Amino acid sequence: MPFPGLPHLLLLLLLLYPGMWGSPFSLRIEPQEAVVRTWSSLLFNCSSDCPNLEKLGLETSLHKAVNASGTHWRTYVVKAGADQGRVLCFANCNGTQMQTEVNITTYEPPKHVKLVPPQYWLSMGASYTVGCRVVGAVPFTSLTVVWLRGTRELGHQSFQEKASEFPEFTANFTSLAHREDHGANLSCRADLNLTNLGLEIFQGHSEPIRLRVFEFLSLPRLNLSEVNGTWLLEAESPKSVSCEAEVFPVEEAQVYLSLGGQAQNITVTRQGDRLTAEATVWAEKGPKRELDLNCTVAVGDESRTAHKTLTVYNFPLPKMTLSEPSPLEKTPVNVSCTARPGTSVKLEGQPEQSPGEPAYLELIARGQDDGRLLSCEATLSLGSVQLVKRQNIRLHVLYGPRMNASDCPGNWTWPEGTEQVLRCQARGNPTPTVQCIHTEIKSTFFPGTPLQITRAHAGTYRCIARSELGTEARDVVVTVDFNDVNVVAIVTVVLVIGVIAAGLGIAGYRHYRQPRIGLYQVENSQRWAMNKLPKRDMMNPQPPCLSNS
């Protein structure tokens, strides 16, 4: 038979010793979820419904401070750090320890985003690395770094673990330089996605930088009129030189040209990717020497240079002299030619002299030598190159007037009534004057003057050429063609035509007069007959009957 007071005894034991069967009381912490910006403070409340609460507290590695307390509760101020944290609330109830915890999730939007640019100018096709430095951005595993060219995404990078240089780190992006990259704006963006925590996506943007890309499609090259592949420059003789290169971007390329370390004035033209610089170089007179000719094409910090060595030399024209610049015909003339030391000279028709030796020529002046061009050739050897210069001098021979059949033709035939010119000229130095005199009428004519030809121009002319060195004469015969008019024949023809015209006039008149006279007689006969009729008959409208008898 059961003991009637047993249920009451068990209840009493449970009330007196609740820990012996496990605590039926609860322990709570508020808030139960914590999302807060880094270095912010949170207020946590630990409480329990245990009637015999022995101990109540909060444990954390973060900085904490008691804010307030009661019999069954206690509040703490906890300051969150830059990393995830945890707080633990504990209590001892009837010899039993209870505990509960809350994880603190900290976040921080990107505070500062800066693009770490590559080198100033990028070589076309070369690999380059651009960095994105981010300060803040907590939690790191929620961060994505995006690289942009303008508004177009080039690439992005996400992170699975905490950065070693937290709270500041740099993410790198590597790409190849292309022509379309030149002038484009490059930037980066930091995206902190906290939508899983009930927050938003926080973003940070860098200032854009302008990419610069270059390419030397062809290296600079110098162009100068070469002599057998040798670059020579005669002193005090300007020479054109040009420098060409193909470069991108050609509009930003600069070109510099120097000779012997001195900058030259250049004219630059640009077409497509081609750049051309032109200049006129000049060197002062002096000893033979070498000067450096340099052409440098630069794009940004990059440059390419073309180099040539110019040999500067002095080579004046040879000097020619005549013993008599204007000799008389049949007199001797001496010609000499000299040149700078080390130069060989050669007169026309003569053998070449040894270097440094002058050349001589003796001739007898003739009339046909007037205007003759005498030439002296000088040769200068520079290594394997031979340079040649020529000097010319014209010979002036004095001689008297001369005429031949080609100068002054002896026969002319002109039609009467036409305009003609008597052509007669003479050769000589000095130039002679020519006059032609008609041998019969003694008229003077100057050759070359237009003449209206009449019969009086027929005859013989004496053409005389005169100069201070003498005279020369030729006879010219002029024949004038004309036709005489036959007056008698003309008068006879006129008379015959007149007689014929008169005869035709008389015949025409008679032919016209005869029918007119017959008509007149008929009309008069009719009038006379009417007058003879009786008056009664005139009153009778019927005409009388006429008999045939």
Coordinates of C-alpha atoms in Angstrom, one line a residue:
M1 CA 0.0 0.0 0.0
P2 CA 1.6 3.3 -1.1
F3 CA 2.6 5.9 1.3
P4 CA 0.0 8.7 1.2
G5 CA 2.4 11.7 1.7
L6 CA 5.0 10.6 -0.9
P7 CA 4.0 13.1 -3.8
H8 CA 4.2 16.0 -1.4
L9 CA 7.6 14.9 -0.2
L10 CA 9.0 14.7 -3.7
L11 CA 7.7 18.2 -4.5
L12 CA 9.3 19.6 -1.5
L13 CA 12.7 18.0 -2.4
L14 CA 12.5 19.6 -5.9
L15 CA 11.8 23.0 -4.4
L16 CA 14.6 22.7 -1.9
Y17 CA 17.2 21.2 -4.2
P18 CA 16.5 22.1 -7.8
G19 CA 20.2 21.6 -8.9
M20 CA 20.2 18.0 -8.2
W21 CA 18.0 17.3 -11.2
G22 CA 19.4 20.1 -13.5
S23 CA 18.3 23.8 -13.5
P24 CA 14.8 24.5 -14.8
F25 CA 15.7 28.3 -14.9
S26 CA 16.8 30.3 -18.0
L27 CA 19.7 32.7 -18.8
R28 CA 19.2 35.4 -21.4
I29 CA 21.4 37.9 -23.2
E30 CA 20.1 40.9 -25.1
P31 CA 20.6 41.6 -28.0
Q32 CA 20.9 38.1 -29.3
E33 CA 22.3 39.4 -32.7
A34 CA 24.9 42.1 -32.9
V35 CA 26.0 43.9 -36.2
V36 CA 27.8 47.1 -35.6
R37 CA 30.5 49.4 -37.1
T38 CA 34.0 48.8 -35.9
W39 CA 35.0 50.6 -32.7
S40 CA 31.4 51.2 -31.8
S41 CA 30.0 50.4 -28.2
L42 CA 27.1 48.1 -27.5
L43 CA 25.0 47.6 -24.4
F44 CA 24.4 44.0 -23.4
N45 CA 22.0 42.8 -20.8
C46 CA 22.4 39.5 -19.0
S47 CA 19.5 38.3 -16.9
S48 CA 18.2 35.0 -15.3
D49 CA 15.0 33.9 -13.6
C50 CA 16.8 31.7 -11.1
P51 CA 15.5 32.6 -7.5
N52 CA 18.8 31.5 -5.9
L53 CA 21.1 33.3 -8.3
E54 CA 24.6 32.9 -7.0
K55 CA 26.7 34.6 -9.7
L56 CA 25.9 36.5 -12.9
G57 CA 28.5 38.0 -15.3
L58 CA 29.7 38.6 -18.9
E59 CA 33.0 37.4 -20.4
T60 CA 34.6 38.8 -23.6
S61 CA 38.0 39.5 -25.1
L62 CA 36.7 43.0 -26.0
H63 CA 36.8 46.0 -23.7
K64 CA 33.8 45.9 -21.3
A65 CA 32.4 47.9 -18.4
V66 CA 29.5 47.3 -16.1
N67 CA 26.8 49.8 -16.8
A68 CA 24.1 48.8 -14.2
S69 CA 22.9 45.8 -12.2
G70 CA 20.0 44.4 -10.4
T71 CA 19.1 41.2 -8.4
H72 CA 18.7 39.1 -11.5
W73 CA 20.2 41.2 -14.3
R74 CA 23.3 43.1 -15.2
T75 CA 24.2 45.4 -18.2
Y76 CA 27.6 45.9 -19.7
V77 CA 29.0 48.3 -22.3
V78 CA 31.2 46.4 -24.8
K79 CA 33.3 48.2 -27.3
A80 CA 33.6 46.3 -30.6
G81 CA 37.0 46.1 -32.3
A82 CA 38.0 46.0 -36.0
D83 CA 37.4 42.2 -36.1
Q84 CA 34.7 39.8 -35.3
G85 CA 34.1 39.4 -31.5
R86 CA 32.1 37.2 -29.0
V87 CA 30.5 37.9 -25.7
L88 CA 29.5 35.2 -23.1
C89 CA 26.9 35.6 -20.5
F90 CA 27.1 33.1 -17.5
A91 CA 25.3 32.5 -14.2
N92 CA 25.4 30.0 -11.3
C93 CA 22.0 28.8 -10.1
N94 CA 21.7 26.3 -7.2
G95 CA 25.2 25.0 -8.0
T96 CA 24.6 24.7 -11.7
Q97 CA 26.4 27.0 -14.2
M98 CA 24.5 28.3 -17.2
Q99 CA 25.9 30.3 -20.1
T100 CA 24.8 31.8 -23.5
E101 CA 26.8 33.7 -26.1
V102 CA 26.4 36.2 -28.9
N103 CA 28.7 36.8 -31.9
I104 CA 29.5 40.4 -32.7
T105 CA 29.7 41.1 -36.4
T106 CA 31.6 44.3 -37.1
Y107 CA 31.6 46.2 -40.5
E108 CA 33.2 49.2 -41.9
P109 CA 32.5 50.7 -45.4
P110 CA 35.6 51.4 -47.6
K111 CA 37.0 54.7 -46.2
H112 CA 39.6 55.3 -48.9
V113 CA 40.1 53.8 -52.3
K114 CA 43.1 54.8 -54.4
L115 CA 44.4 53.5 -57.8
V116 CA 48.1 52.7 -57.8
P117 CA 49.0 53.5 -61.5
P118 CA 51.4 51.7 -63.7
Q119 CA 54.4 53.5 -65.2
Y120 CA 53.6 56.8 -66.9
W121 CA 53.8 55.4 -70.5
L122 CA 53.0 51.9 -71.4
S123 CA 54.6 50.1 -74.3
M124 CA 52.1 48.6 -76.8
G125 CA 51.5 44.9 -76.0
A126 CA 53.5 45.0 -72.8
S127 CA 52.2 43.6 -69.5
Y128 CA 51.4 46.1 -66.8
T129 CA 50.0 45.9 -63.3
V130 CA 47.7 48.4 -61.7
G131 CA 46.9 48.3 -58.0
C132 CA 43.9 49.3 -56.0
R133 CA 44.6 50.4 -52.4
V134 CA 41.7 50.0 -50.0
V135 CA 41.5 51.3 -46.4
G136 CA 38.6 49.9 -44.2
A137 CA 36.2 47.5 -45.9
V138 CA 35.3 45.2 -43.0
P139 CA 34.5 42.3 -43.2
F140 CA 37.2 41.7 -45.7
T141 CA 35.5 38.5 -47.0
S142 CA 32.5 40.5 -48.2
L143 CA 34.7 42.8 -50.3
T144 CA 35.1 42.7 -54.1
V145 CA 37.5 45.0 -56.0
V146 CA 36.6 46.0 -59.5
W147 CA 38.9 47.6 -62.2
L148 CA 37.2 49.8 -64.7
R149 CA 38.2 51.4 -68.1
G150 CA 35.7 54.2 -68.4
T151 CA 32.5 52.4 -67.4
R152 CA 33.6 49.0 -68.8
E153 CA 34.7 46.4 -66.3
L154 CA 38.2 45.0 -67.0
G155 CA 38.3 42.5 -64.1
H156 CA 37.4 42.0 -60.4
Q157 CA 38.8 40.2 -57.4
S158 CA 37.1 38.7 -54.3
F159 CA 38.7 37.5 -51.1
Q160 CA 38.2 34.3 -49.0
E161 CA 40.3 35.2 -46.0
K162 CA 41.5 38.2 -44.1
A163 CA 44.1 40.4 -45.7
S164 CA 47.5 40.2 -44.0
E165 CA 47.9 44.0 -44.1
F166 CA 44.5 44.7 -42.7
P167 CA 43.0 47.4 -42.2
E168 CA 44.8 48.6 -45.4
F169 CA 45.7 46.4 -48.3
T170 CA 46.4 46.6 -52.1
A171 CA 44.8 44.3 -54.7
N172 CA 46.6 44.0 -58.1
F173 CA 45.3 43.6 -61.6
T174 CA 47.5 42.7 -64.6
S175 CA 46.7 43.3 -68.2
L176 CA 48.3 44.0 -71.6
A177 CA 48.5 47.5 -73.1
H178 CA 46.4 48.0 -76.3
R179 CA 46.1 51.0 -78.6
E180 CA 42.5 51.6 -77.5
D181 CA 43.8 51.9 -73.9
H182 CA 45.5 55.2 -74.9
G183 CA 43.7 58.1 -73.4
A184 CA 41.2 55.9 -71.6
N185 CA 40.3 56.6 -67.9
L186 CA 41.3 53.8 -65.6
S187 CA 39.8 53.5 -62.1
C188 CA 38.9 50.9 -59.4
R189 CA 35.9 50.4 -57.1
A190 CA 35.6 48.7 -53.8
D191 CA 32.2 46.9 -53.2
L192 CA 31.4 45.8 -49.6
N193 CA 28.3 43.6 -49.9
L194 CA 26.5 43.3 -46.5
T195 CA 23.0 42.4 -47.8
N196 CA 23.3 39.1 -46.0
L197 CA 23.4 41.0 -42.7
G198 CA 20.4 43.1 -43.6
L199 CA 22.5 46.1 -44.7
E200 CA 23.4 47.5 -48.1
I201 CA 26.3 47.4 -50.5
F202 CA 28.8 50.0 -49.5
Q203 CA 31.1 51.3 -52.3
G204 CA 34.2 53.3 -52.6
H205 CA 35.6 54.8 -55.8
S206 CA 39.2 55.8 -56.8
E207 CA 40.0 58.9 -58.8
P208 CA 40.6 57.9 -62.4
I209 CA 43.9 58.1 -64.1
R210 CA 44.5 58.5 -67.8
L211 CA 46.4 55.6 -69.5
R212 CA 49.1 56.5 -72.0
V213 CA 50.2 53.9 -74.5
F214 CA 53.0 54.3 -77.1
E215 CA 54.6 52.2 -79.9
F216 CA 57.5 52.8 -82.2
L217 CA 56.3 51.2 -85.4
S218 CA 59.6 52.1 -87.0
L219 CA 62.8 53.6 -85.5
P220 CA 63.9 57.1 -86.5
R221 CA 66.1 57.2 -89.6
L222 CA 68.1 60.1 -91.0
N223 CA 68.1 61.0 -94.7
L224 CA 70.8 63.0 -96.3
S225 CA 72.2 63.1 -99.9
E226 CA 75.0 60.7 -99.5
V227 CA 78.1 60.4 -101.7
N228 CA 78.9 56.7 -102.3
G229 CA 77.4 55.8 -98.9
T230 CA 79.6 58.4 -97.1
W231 CA 77.9 61.2 -95.1
L232 CA 79.7 64.4 -96.2
L233 CA 79.0 68.0 -95.5
E234 CA 80.8 70.8 -97.2
A235 CA 81.6 73.8 -95.0
E236 CA 79.5 76.8 -95.6
S237 CA 77.3 74.9 -97.9
P238 CA 73.8 74.4 -96.5
K239 CA 72.4 70.9 -96.9
S240 CA 68.9 69.5 -96.3
V241 CA 68.4 66.7 -93.9
S242 CA 65.3 64.9 -92.8
C243 CA 64.4 62.5 -90.0
E244 CA 61.5 60.0 -90.3
A245 CA 59.8 57.7 -87.8
E246 CA 56.5 55.9 -87.4
V247 CA 55.2 56.2 -83.9
F248 CA 51.9 56.1 -81.9
P249 CA 50.5 58.5 -80.8
V250 CA 52.2 60.7 -83.5
E251 CA 50.4 63.8 -82.3
E252 CA 52.2 63.6 -78.9
A253 CA 55.6 62.7 -80.3
Q254 CA 58.4 65.2 -80.1
V255 CA 61.5 65.3 -82.3
Y256 CA 64.9 66.9 -81.7
L257 CA 67.7 67.3 -84.3
S258 CA 71.2 68.3 -83.5
L259 CA 74.5 68.7 -85.3
G260 CA 77.6 68.8 -83.3
G261 CA 75.6 69.1 -80.1
Q262 CA 73.7 72.2 -81.4
A263 CA 70.0 72.1 -81.8
Q264 CA 68.7 72.7 -85.4
N265 CA 65.6 74.5 -86.5
I266 CA 63.2 71.9 -87.8
T267 CA 59.9 71.8 -89.6
V268 CA 57.7 68.9 -88.5
T269 CA 54.9 67.3 -90.5
R270 CA 52.6 64.4 -89.3
Q271 CA 50.5 62.1 -91.5
G272 CA 48.9 59.0 -90.1
D273 CA 51.5 57.4 -87.8
R274 CA 54.4 59.0 -89.8
L275 CA 56.4 61.9 -88.4
T276 CA 58.9 63.8 -90.6
A277 CA 61.3 66.5 -89.4
E278 CA 63.2 68.6 -92.0
A279 CA 66.1 70.9 -91.4
T280 CA 68.9 72.7 -93.2
V281 CA 72.3 72.0 -91.6
W282 CA 75.3 74.2 -92.0
A283 CA 78.9 74.0 -90.8
E284 CA 81.5 76.8 -90.6
K285 CA 84.7 76.8 -92.6
G286 CA 87.6 75.1 -90.8
P287 CA 89.8 72.0 -90.9
K288 CA 88.4 68.7 -91.9
R289 CA 86.5 67.3 -89.0
E290 CA 83.6 65.0 -87.9
L291 CA 80.3 66.1 -86.4
D292 CA 77.6 64.0 -84.8
L293 CA 74.1 64.3 -86.4
N294 CA 71.4 63.0 -84.0
C295 CA 67.7 62.7 -84.4
T296 CA 65.7 61.8 -81.3
V297 CA 62.0 61.0 -81.3
A298 CA 60.4 61.0 -77.8
V299 CA 56.9 60.0 -76.6
G300 CA 56.5 60.8 -72.9
D301 CA 59.5 59.4 -71.1
E302 CA 60.4 57.0 -73.9
S303 CA 62.7 58.0 -76.7
R304 CA 64.6 56.5 -79.7
T305 CA 67.6 58.1 -81.4
A306 CA 69.1 57.8 -84.9
H307 CA 72.8 58.7 -85.3
K308 CA 75.1 59.5 -88.2
T309 CA 78.6 61.0 -88.3
L310 CA 79.1 63.7 -90.8
T311 CA 82.5 64.5 -92.3
V312 CA 82.9 68.3 -92.8
Y313 CA 85.3 69.3 -95.5
N314 CA 86.4 72.5 -97.4
F315 CA 86.4 72.3 -101.2
P316 CA 86.2 75.7 -103.0
L317 CA 85.9 76.0 -106.7
P318 CA 89.1 75.9 -108.7
K319 CA 90.5 79.4 -109.8
M320 CA 90.9 80.1 -113.5
T321 CA 92.8 83.0 -115.0
L322 CA 93.3 84.3 -118.6
S323 CA 96.4 86.3 -119.7
E324 CA 94.0 88.4 -121.8
P325 CA 90.3 88.3 -121.1
S326 CA 89.3 89.9 -124.4
P327 CA 92.2 89.1 -126.9
L328 CA 92.3 90.2 -130.5
E329 CA 92.0 87.5 -133.1
K330 CA 95.2 85.7 -133.9
T331 CA 96.9 86.7 -130.6
P332 CA 98.1 84.1 -128.0
V333 CA 96.2 83.5 -124.8
N334 CA 97.5 81.7 -121.7
V335 CA 95.0 79.9 -119.4
S336 CA 95.9 78.7 -115.9
C337 CA 93.9 76.8 -113.2
T338 CA 94.7 76.3 -109.5
A339 CA 92.9 74.7 -106.6
R340 CA 93.2 74.1 -102.8
P341 CA 96.1 72.0 -101.6
G342 CA 95.7 68.3 -102.0
T343 CA 93.5 68.8 -105.0
S344 CA 94.3 67.7 -108.6
V345 CA 93.2 69.9 -111.5
K346 CA 92.7 69.3 -115.2
L347 CA 92.1 71.8 -118.0
E348 CA 89.9 70.9 -120.9
G349 CA 91.8 68.8 -123.4
Q350 CA 94.9 68.5 -121.1
P351 CA 96.1 65.7 -118.8
E352 CA 95.4 65.7 -115.1
Q353 CA 98.1 67.3 -112.9
S354 CA 99.4 65.9 -109.7
P355 CA 97.7 67.0 -106.5
G356 CA 98.8 70.6 -105.7
E357 CA 100.1 71.3 -109.2
P358 CA 98.5 74.0 -111.4
A359 CA 97.3 73.4 -114.9
Y360 CA 98.2 75.5 -118.0
L361 CA 96.9 75.9 -121.5
E362 CA 98.2 78.2 -124.4
L363 CA 96.0 78.9 -127.4
I364 CA 95.8 81.3 -130.4
A365 CA 92.6 83.3 -130.4
R366 CA 90.4 82.8 -133.4
G367 CA 87.1 84.4 -134.4
Q368 CA 85.2 81.1 -133.9
D369 CA 86.6 80.9 -130.4
D370 CA 84.5 83.9 -129.4
G371 CA 82.1 82.7 -126.7
R372 CA 84.1 79.5 -126.2
L373 CA 83.7 78.0 -122.7
L374 CA 86.9 77.0 -121.1
S375 CA 86.6 74.5 -118.2
C376 CA 88.8 73.4 -115.3
E377 CA 88.0 70.3 -113.3
A378 CA 89.3 69.9 -109.7
T379 CA 89.2 66.5 -107.9
L380 CA 89.4 66.1 -104.1
S381 CA 89.9 62.6 -102.6
L382 CA 88.2 61.9 -99.2
G383 CA 89.0 58.3 -98.5
S384 CA 87.3 56.2 -101.1
V385 CA 85.2 59.1 -102.3
Q386 CA 86.3 61.5 -105.0
L387 CA 84.6 64.9 -105.2
V388 CA 84.7 66.9 -108.4
K389 CA 84.1 70.6 -109.0
R390 CA 84.3 72.5 -112.2
Q391 CA 84.9 76.2 -112.9
N392 CA 84.1 77.7 -116.3
I393 CA 85.2 80.9 -118.0
R394 CA 84.1 82.3 -121.3
L395 CA 86.6 83.5 -123.9
H396 CA 85.8 86.8 -125.7
V397 CA 87.7 87.2 -128.9
L398 CA 87.7 90.5 -130.8
Y399 CA 87.4 90.3 -134.5
G400 CA 86.0 92.4 -137.4
P401 CA 82.7 92.1 -139.3
R402 CA 82.0 88.9 -141.3
M403 CA 79.2 88.0 -143.6
N404 CA 78.5 85.0 -145.8
A405 CA 75.6 83.8 -147.9
S406 CA 73.7 82.4 -144.9
D407 CA 74.2 85.7 -143.0
C408 CA 73.1 87.9 -145.9
P409 CA 71.5 86.1 -148.9
G410 CA 72.4 87.6 -152.3
N411 CA 69.1 87.2 -154.1
W412 CA 65.5 88.1 -153.1
T413 CA 62.3 88.0 -155.2
W414 CA 59.3 89.9 -153.9
P415 CA 55.8 90.4 -155.3
E416 CA 54.7 94.0 -155.9
G417 CA 52.3 95.3 -153.2
T418 CA 53.4 92.9 -150.4
E419 CA 55.2 93.8 -147.2
Q420 CA 58.8 92.3 -147.0
V421 CA 61.8 92.6 -144.8
L422 CA 65.4 92.6 -146.1
R423 CA 67.4 90.3 -143.9
C424 CA 71.1 90.8 -143.8
Q425 CA 73.3 90.5 -140.7
A426 CA 76.9 90.3 -139.8
R427 CA 79.1 88.6 -137.2
G428 CA 81.8 90.2 -135.2
N429 CA 83.0 91.3 -131.8
P430 CA 82.1 94.0 -131.2
T431 CA 78.8 93.5 -133.0
P432 CA 78.8 95.4 -136.3
T433 CA 76.0 97.6 -137.7
V434 CA 74.6 96.9 -141.2
Q435 CA 73.2 99.3 -143.8
C436 CA 72.1 98.5 -147.4
I437 CA 72.2 101.2 -150.1
H438 CA 70.2 101.0 -153.4
T439 CA 72.9 101.4 -156.1
E440 CA 70.6 103.4 -158.5
I441 CA 68.3 105.5 -156.3
K442 CA 70.9 105.8 -153.5
S443 CA 68.3 105.1 -150.8
T444 CA 69.5 103.7 -147.5
F445 CA 67.7 100.8 -145.9
F446 CA 68.3 99.1 -142.6
P447 CA 67.9 95.4 -142.6
G448 CA 65.0 94.2 -140.6
T449 CA 62.7 97.2 -141.4
P450 CA 59.4 96.2 -143.0
L451 CA 58.9 97.6 -146.6
Q452 CA 55.8 98.0 -148.7
I453 CA 57.1 96.7 -152.0
T454 CA 56.9 98.7 -155.3
R455 CA 58.7 98.5 -158.5
A456 CA 61.2 101.0 -157.3
H457 CA 62.6 98.5 -154.8
A458 CA 63.9 96.3 -157.6
G459 CA 67.6 96.5 -158.2
T460 CA 71.0 95.9 -156.5
Y461 CA 71.8 96.9 -152.9
R462 CA 75.2 97.3 -151.4
C463 CA 75.1 96.0 -147.8
I464 CA 78.0 97.2 -145.6
A465 CA 78.8 95.9 -142.1
R466 CA 80.9 98.3 -139.9
S467 CA 82.6 98.0 -136.5
E468 CA 85.6 99.7 -135.0
L469 CA 87.7 96.7 -136.2
G470 CA 86.8 97.1 -140.0
T471 CA 84.1 96.7 -142.6
E472 CA 82.6 93.9 -144.7
A473 CA 80.3 94.3 -147.8
R474 CA 77.9 92.1 -149.9
D475 CA 75.7 92.8 -152.9
V476 CA 72.1 91.9 -152.7
V477 CA 69.9 91.7 -155.8
V478 CA 66.1 92.3 -155.4
T479 CA 63.6 91.3 -158.1
V480 CA 60.0 92.7 -157.9
D481 CA 57.3 90.6 -159.7
F482 CA 54.4 92.7 -161.3
N483 CA 51.8 92.4 -164.2
D484 CA 51.0 95.3 -166.8
V485 CA 47.3 96.2 -167.4
N486 CA 46.1 96.1 -171.2
V487 CA 44.0 99.3 -171.5
V488 CA 42.9 98.8 -175.1
A489 CA 41.5 95.4 -174.4
I490 CA 39.6 96.7 -171.4
V491 CA 38.1 99.6 -173.4
T492 CA 37.1 97.3 -176.3
V493 CA 35.4 94.9 -173.9
V494 CA 33.5 97.8 -172.3
L495 CA 32.3 99.1 -175.7
V496 CA 31.2 95.7 -176.9
I497 CA 29.2 95.2 -173.7
G498 CA 27.6 98.7 -174.2
V499 CA 26.5 98.0 -177.8
I500 CA 25.0 94.7 -176.8
A501 CA 23.1 96.3 -173.9
A502 CA 21.8 99.1 -176.2
G503 CA 20.6 96.5 -178.8
L504 CA 18.8 94.5 -176.2
G505 CA 17.1 97.7 -174.9
I506 CA 15.7 98.8 -178.4
A507 CA 14.4 95.3 -179.2
G508 CA 12.6 95.1 -175.9
Y509 CA 11.0 98.5 -176.4
R510 CA 9.6 97.6 -179.9
H511 CA 8.3 94.3 -178.6
Y512 CA 6.3 96.1 -175.9
R513 CA 5.0 99.1 -178.1
Q514 CA 3.3 97.1 -181.0
P515 CA 0.4 95.4 -179.1
R516 CA -0.4 98.6 -177.2
I517 CA -1.0 100.5 -180.6
G518 CA -3.4 97.8 -181.9
L519 CA -5.5 98.0 -178.8
Y520 CA -5.7 101.8 -179.2
Q521 CA -7.1 101.6 -182.8
V522 CA -9.8 99.1 -181.9
E523 CA -11.1 101.2 -179.1
N524 CA -11.3 104.3 -181.4
S525 CA -13.3 102.4 -184.1
Q526 CA -15.9 101.3 -181.6
R527 CA -16.5 104.9 -180.4
W528 CA -17.0 106.1 -184.0
A529 CA -19.6 103.4 -184.8
M530 CA -21.6 104.2 -181.8
N531 CA -21.9 107.8 -182.7
K532 CA -23.3 106.9 -186.2
L533 CA -26.3 104.9 -184.8
P534 CA -29.9 106.5 -185.0
K535 CA -31.2 107.9 -181.8
R536 CA -34.3 105.6 -181.6
D537 CA -32.0 102.7 -181.8
M538 CA -30.2 104.2 -178.8
M539 CA -33.5 104.1 -176.9
N540 CA -34.1 100.5 -177.8
P541 CA -32.4 98.2 -175.5
Q542 CA -32.3 95.5 -178.1
P543 CA -29.2 95.7 -180.2
P544 CA -29.7 95.9 -184.0
C545 CA -29.3 92.9 -186.1
L546 CA -26.3 93.1 -188.3
S547 CA -26.2 91.2 -191.5
N548 CA -23.3 89.4 -192.8
S549 CA -23.4 91.3 -196.1

